[in-house]
Amino acid sequence: MLRILIADDHAIIREVLVFILLDKFPHAHIEQVTNGVDLVKKALNGNWDIVLSDVSMPGMNGIEALKLIKANRPQLPVLMISVQTEEQYCKAAISAGASGYLSKDSVPLELEPAIKAILKGGTYTCQSLS
Amino acid sequence: MLKFLIVDDHAVIRYGMVQLLLNEYPDALIVEANDVELAIQKTTETEFDIVISDLTMPGRSGIELLQYIKKQFPKMPVLILSMEPEDLYAIRALKAGASGYITKDKATQELIEAVKKILQGRRYITASMAEKIAGELEKNDDDRLAHELLSDRELEVFKLLAQGKTISDISGLFNISVSTVSTYRARVMIKMALKTNVELTRYALSNNLI
């Protein structure tokens, strides 16, 4: 059973992610958090196959959370999701240890291939940024 | 068959709205538009039962779309769905003729309830909005905070300036000339009795506007 942890401060984005994930991975176990601090706590204390995290969250942002997760659980892949589409943000996330970067608008089409590529050990950046 | 028009520049938000609506109204026709110009075109092609629109989009804003629809199709209800907090925009939207206002964070819980009420010919107003409206009725201009005296467009320009956007940035975002943006800025400064963008930012921060 695929175990997925989602972090985004906007309920509607989490709802979209859950909807798509359950459609593409019907037996997945999915949990949600709304901020970076809870993300780090849950990521480090749980058994996850992949983390999906927003970049911009109040308090501790996604990149800060990513760095802490990678420092403690280097094998846990993290896919960053952001409204920012500029390449510089993508590069910053990958440099910080993200296994992938998607713009929020590409989520409906690219979330599934991104997760599959990352779970196979690869990296993924969305097509509009390639 | 119910017909919905969803207007938002973010594909992921439109996707979420479509899923929520189809879950409740599986036979509905749902049309999407990613900006006001396309939305206006769609309203001329189809008589929608309800338009659900974001407020802040590149180019023309949701308030402008709302004003257009109220003028051309007065019976077509518009529900505003926005990231902006209720405090700042709900009353403006309702005054402009919106049938309801929901923040995107509450969309998953409130969208369907709002749609049902509006389809019954009613307005969707939360208890907190009703309280604000009651408070507004008692105010005169002397009681208003400085930013409450701004027009809708002036308010948008004010917030962007407070966030550090330049006049060129704002010109590009709204597809208006630099001199028009400068005029808006000048009006904002006069109405709010401010002298510099730093003061503007300070005001916005202390009033939780950004």
mmCIF file of C-alpha atoms in Angstrom, chain B residues 9-206:
data_model
loop_
_atom_site.group_PDB
_atom_site.id
_atom_site.type_symbol
_atom_site.label_atom_id
_atom_site.label_comp_id
_atom_site.label_asym_id
_atom_site.label_seq_id
_atom_site.Cartn_x
_atom_site.Cartn_y
_atom_site.Cartn_z
ATOM 1 C CA ASP B 9 -6.569 31.630 -13.924
ATOM 2 C CA HIS B 10 -5.309 28.551 -12.037
ATOM 3 C CA ALA B 11 -6.023 25.224 -13.725
ATOM 4 C CA VAL B 12 -5.691 23.341 -10.463
ATOM 5 C CA ILE B 13 -8.398 25.459 -8.798
ATOM 6 C CA ARG B 14 -10.739 25.024 -11.773
ATOM 7 C CA TYR B 15 -10.064 21.279 -11.587
ATOM 8 C CA GLY B 16 -11.039 21.225 -7.922
ATOM 9 C CA MET B 17 -14.206 23.209 -8.539
ATOM 10 C CA VAL B 18 -15.224 20.936 -11.408
ATOM 11 C CA GLN B 19 -14.783 17.837 -9.242
ATOM 12 C CA LEU B 20 -16.811 19.330 -6.387
ATOM 13 C CA LEU B 21 -19.626 20.353 -8.721
ATOM 14 C CA LEU B 22 -19.713 17.084 -10.666
ATOM 15 C CA ASN B 23 -19.874 15.181 -7.409
ATOM 16 C CA GLU B 24 -23.116 17.002 -6.572
ATOM 17 C CA TYR B 25 -24.449 17.604 -10.089
ATOM 18 C CA PRO B 26 -23.135 14.752 -12.257
ATOM 19 C CA ASP B 27 -25.200 15.803 -15.285
ATOM 20 C CA ALA B 28 -24.219 19.451 -15.197
ATOM 21 C CA LEU B 29 -22.530 21.235 -18.076
ATOM 22 C CA ILE B 30 -19.427 22.892 -16.642
ATOM 23 C CA VAL B 31 -17.510 25.378 -18.760
ATOM 24 C CA GLU B 32 -14.135 26.814 -17.750
ATOM 25 C CA ALA B 33 -12.452 30.115 -18.512
ATOM 26 C CA ASN B 34 -8.982 31.171 -17.431
ATOM 27 C CA ASP B 35 -9.512 34.898 -17.725
ATOM 28 C CA VAL B 36 -12.226 37.528 -17.830
ATOM 29 C CA GLU B 37 -12.092 38.017 -21.616
ATOM 30 C CA LEU B 38 -12.774 34.322 -22.250
ATOM 31 C CA ALA B 39 -15.448 34.309 -19.540
ATOM 32 C CA ILE B 40 -17.228 37.219 -21.219
ATOM 33 C CA GLN B 41 -17.143 35.347 -24.517
ATOM 34 C CA LYS B 42 -18.587 32.256 -22.857
ATOM 35 C CA THR B 43 -21.457 34.226 -21.303
ATOM 36 C CA THR B 44 -22.500 35.359 -24.762
ATOM 37 C CA GLU B 45 -22.595 31.741 -25.958
ATOM 38 C CA THR B 46 -24.420 30.105 -23.053
ATOM 39 C CA GLU B 47 -26.976 31.164 -20.487
ATOM 40 C CA PHE B 48 -25.366 29.933 -17.305
ATOM 41 C CA ASP B 49 -27.309 29.125 -14.159
ATOM 42 C CA ILE B 50 -24.381 30.363 -12.107
ATOM 43 C CA VAL B 51 -20.947 31.855 -12.703
ATOM 44 C CA ILE B 52 -18.258 31.052 -10.129
ATOM 45 C CA SER B 53 -15.375 33.482 -10.420
ATOM 46 C CA ASP B 54 -12.057 34.254 -8.808
ATOM 47 C CA LEU B 55 -11.420 37.896 -7.961
ATOM 48 C CA THR B 56 -7.772 38.368 -8.794
ATOM 49 C CA MET B 57 -6.665 37.366 -12.268
ATOM 50 C CA PRO B 58 -4.172 38.776 -14.743
ATOM 51 C CA GLY B 59 -5.774 41.408 -16.942
ATOM 52 C CA ARG B 60 -9.310 42.266 -15.950
ATOM 53 C CA SER B 61 -10.450 41.359 -12.453
ATOM 54 C CA GLY B 62 -13.343 39.294 -11.167
ATOM 55 C CA ILE B 63 -15.060 42.499 -10.019
ATOM 56 C CA GLU B 64 -14.978 43.778 -13.611
ATOM 57 C CA LEU B 65 -16.450 40.490 -14.820
ATOM 58 C CA LEU B 66 -19.121 40.753 -12.141
ATOM 59 C CA GLN B 67 -19.972 44.310 -13.188
ATOM 60 C CA TYR B 68 -20.157 43.255 -16.847
ATOM 61 C CA ILE B 69 -22.450 40.327 -16.116
ATOM 62 C CA LYS B 70 -24.735 42.398 -13.883
ATOM 63 C CA LYS B 71 -25.069 44.939 -16.668
ATOM 64 C CA GLN B 72 -25.521 42.530 -19.610
ATOM 65 C CA PHE B 73 -27.194 39.575 -17.905
ATOM 66 C CA PRO B 74 -28.710 40.922 -14.670
ATOM 67 C CA LYS B 75 -30.394 37.643 -13.820
ATOM 68 C CA MET B 76 -27.184 35.558 -14.101
ATOM 69 C CA PRO B 77 -25.918 35.019 -10.544
ATOM 70 C CA VAL B 78 -22.221 35.299 -9.775
ATOM 71 C CA LEU B 79 -20.542 33.600 -6.838
ATOM 72 C CA ILE B 80 -17.140 35.017 -5.997
ATOM 73 C CA LEU B 81 -14.501 32.533 -4.886
ATOM 74 C CA SER B 82 -11.315 34.156 -3.735
ATOM 75 C CA MET B 83 -8.067 33.708 -1.833
ATOM 76 C CA GLU B 84 -8.613 37.199 -0.484
ATOM 77 C CA PRO B 85 -9.992 37.318 3.053
ATOM 78 C CA GLU B 86 -13.646 38.132 3.516
ATOM 79 C CA ASP B 87 -12.784 41.290 5.485
ATOM 80 C CA LEU B 88 -11.262 42.951 2.514
ATOM 81 C CA TYR B 89 -13.436 42.096 -0.448
ATOM 82 C CA ALA B 90 -16.710 40.436 0.484
ATOM 83 C CA ILE B 91 -18.691 43.642 0.977
ATOM 84 C CA ARG B 92 -17.270 45.170 -2.205
ATOM 85 C CA ALA B 93 -18.251 42.068 -4.152
ATOM 86 C CA LEU B 94 -21.745 42.013 -2.695
ATOM 87 C CA LYS B 95 -22.205 45.737 -3.362
ATOM 88 C CA ALA B 96 -21.145 45.113 -6.981
ATOM 89 C CA GLY B 97 -23.933 42.534 -7.256
ATOM 90 C CA ALA B 98 -22.337 39.198 -6.309
ATOM 91 C CA SER B 99 -24.772 36.590 -5.059
ATOM 92 C CA GLY B 100 -22.215 35.263 -2.609
ATOM 93 C CA TYR B 101 -18.597 35.261 -1.541
ATOM 94 C CA ILE B 102 -16.511 32.297 -0.406
ATOM 95 C CA THR B 103 -12.829 32.193 0.413
ATOM 96 C CA LYS B 104 -11.003 29.390 -1.393
ATOM 97 C CA ASP B 105 -9.949 27.876 1.900
ATOM 98 C CA LYS B 106 -13.565 27.199 2.757
ATOM 99 C CA ALA B 107 -14.564 26.230 -0.787
ATOM 100 C CA THR B 108 -14.577 22.502 -0.156
ATOM 101 C CA GLN B 109 -17.045 22.904 2.728
ATOM 102 C CA GLU B 110 -19.117 25.823 1.483
ATOM 103 C CA LEU B 111 -19.212 25.733 -2.316
ATOM 104 C CA ILE B 112 -22.137 23.346 -2.723
ATOM 105 C CA GLU B 113 -24.172 24.981 0.038
ATOM 106 C CA ALA B 114 -23.574 28.372 -1.594
ATOM 107 C CA VAL B 115 -24.503 27.057 -5.046
ATOM 108 C CA LYS B 116 -27.727 25.488 -3.739
ATOM 109 C CA LYS B 117 -28.809 28.724 -2.038
ATOM 110 C CA ILE B 118 -28.004 30.836 -5.077
ATOM 111 C CA LEU B 119 -29.858 28.464 -7.406
ATOM 112 C CA GLN B 120 -32.894 28.979 -5.154
ATOM 113 C CA GLY B 121 -32.646 32.688 -5.918
ATOM 114 C CA ARG B 122 -31.106 33.593 -2.577
ATOM 115 C CA ARG B 123 -27.772 35.116 -1.600
ATOM 116 C CA TYR B 124 -25.061 33.204 0.203
ATOM 117 C CA ILE B 125 -23.855 35.247 3.155
ATOM 118 C CA THR B 126 -22.012 33.803 6.127
ATOM 119 C CA ALA B 127 -22.840 34.946 9.640
ATOM 120 C CA SER B 128 -19.560 36.856 9.847
ATOM 121 C CA MET B 129 -20.314 38.630 6.570
ATOM 122 C CA ALA B 130 -23.785 39.565 7.786
ATOM 123 C CA GLU B 131 -22.244 41.104 10.867
ATOM 124 C CA LYS B 132 -19.789 43.119 8.762
ATOM 125 C CA ILE B 133 -22.586 44.317 6.509
ATOM 126 C CA ALA B 134 -24.572 45.430 9.545
ATOM 127 C CA GLY B 135 -21.516 47.278 10.780
ATOM 128 C CA GLU B 136 -21.023 48.934 7.374
ATOM 129 C CA LEU B 137 -24.554 50.278 7.420
ATOM 130 C CA GLU B 138 -23.792 52.176 10.608
ATOM 131 C CA LYS B 139 -20.576 53.712 9.328
ATOM 132 C CA ASN B 140 -20.112 57.045 7.704
ATOM 133 C CA ASP B 141 -16.959 58.059 5.859
ATOM 134 C CA ASP B 142 -15.343 59.404 9.007
ATOM 135 C CA ASP B 143 -15.553 55.949 10.597
ATOM 136 C CA ARG B 144 -13.953 54.128 7.717
ATOM 137 C CA LEU B 145 -10.366 53.017 7.638
ATOM 138 C CA ALA B 146 -8.321 54.755 4.965
ATOM 139 C CA HIS B 147 -8.187 51.781 2.619
ATOM 140 C CA GLU B 148 -11.973 51.355 2.781
ATOM 141 C CA LEU B 149 -12.290 54.638 0.890
ATOM 142 C CA LEU B 150 -10.435 53.268 -2.106
ATOM 143 C CA SER B 151 -12.196 52.094 -5.245
ATOM 144 C CA ASP B 152 -11.850 48.420 -6.184
ATOM 145 C CA ARG B 153 -9.047 49.056 -8.648
ATOM 146 C CA GLU B 154 -7.303 51.494 -6.338
ATOM 147 C CA LEU B 155 -7.371 48.815 -3.632
ATOM 148 C CA GLU B 156 -5.806 46.264 -5.961
ATOM 149 C CA VAL B 157 -3.051 48.712 -6.929
ATOM 150 C CA PHE B 158 -2.508 49.631 -3.272
ATOM 151 C CA LYS B 159 -2.011 45.983 -2.254
ATOM 152 C CA LEU B 160 0.416 45.288 -5.080
ATOM 153 C CA LEU B 161 2.470 48.386 -4.288
ATOM 154 C CA ALA B 162 2.503 47.374 -0.625
ATOM 155 C CA GLN B 163 3.849 43.976 -1.657
ATOM 156 C CA GLY B 164 6.726 45.684 -3.450
ATOM 157 C CA LYS B 165 5.492 45.469 -7.021
ATOM 158 C CA THR B 166 6.672 48.280 -9.296
ATOM 159 C CA ILE B 167 4.430 50.413 -11.466
ATOM 160 C CA SER B 168 5.697 48.473 -14.509
ATOM 161 C CA ASP B 169 4.838 45.173 -12.826
ATOM 162 C CA ILE B 170 1.306 46.370 -12.111
ATOM 163 C CA SER B 171 0.933 47.764 -15.619
ATOM 164 C CA GLY B 172 1.809 44.328 -17.011
ATOM 165 C CA LEU B 173 -0.479 42.478 -14.620
ATOM 166 C CA PHE B 174 -3.580 44.526 -15.449
ATOM 167 C CA ASN B 175 -2.710 45.290 -19.101
ATOM 168 C CA ILE B 176 -3.003 49.011 -18.476
ATOM 169 C CA SER B 177 -0.521 51.783 -19.193
ATOM 170 C CA VAL B 178 2.180 52.852 -16.774
ATOM 171 C CA SER B 179 0.673 56.322 -16.614
ATOM 172 C CA THR B 180 -2.703 54.876 -15.623
ATOM 173 C CA VAL B 181 -1.064 52.924 -12.809
ATOM 174 C CA SER B 182 0.743 56.085 -11.723
ATOM 175 C CA THR B 183 -2.581 57.875 -11.591
ATOM 176 C CA TYR B 184 -4.055 55.131 -9.419
ATOM 177 C CA ARG B 185 -1.039 55.312 -7.143
ATOM 178 C CA ALA B 186 -1.404 59.057 -6.826
ATOM 179 C CA ARG B 187 -5.088 58.698 -5.910
ATOM 180 C CA VAL B 188 -4.270 56.015 -3.345
ATOM 181 C CA MET B 189 -1.644 58.240 -1.728
ATOM 182 C CA ILE B 190 -4.006 61.204 -1.544
ATOM 183 C CA LYS B 191 -6.975 59.237 -0.184
ATOM 184 C CA MET B 192 -4.839 57.483 2.392
ATOM 185 C CA ALA B 193 -2.712 60.555 3.254
ATOM 186 C CA LEU B 194 0.518 58.652 2.630
ATOM 187 C CA LYS B 195 3.729 59.927 1.089
ATOM 188 C CA THR B 196 5.865 56.913 0.202
ATOM 189 C CA ASN B 197 5.546 53.250 -0.725
ATOM 190 C CA VAL B 198 7.249 52.409 2.577
ATOM 191 C CA GLU B 199 4.396 54.078 4.472
ATOM 192 C CA LEU B 200 1.981 52.213 2.256
ATOM 193 C CA THR B 201 3.602 48.871 3.111
ATOM 194 C CA ARG B 202 3.669 49.741 6.787
ATOM 195 C CA TYR B 203 -0.059 50.555 6.697
ATOM 196 C CA ALA B 204 -0.855 47.327 4.855
ATOM 197 C CA LEU B 205 1.109 45.233 7.340
ATOM 198 C CA SER B 206 -0.376 46.886 10.401
#
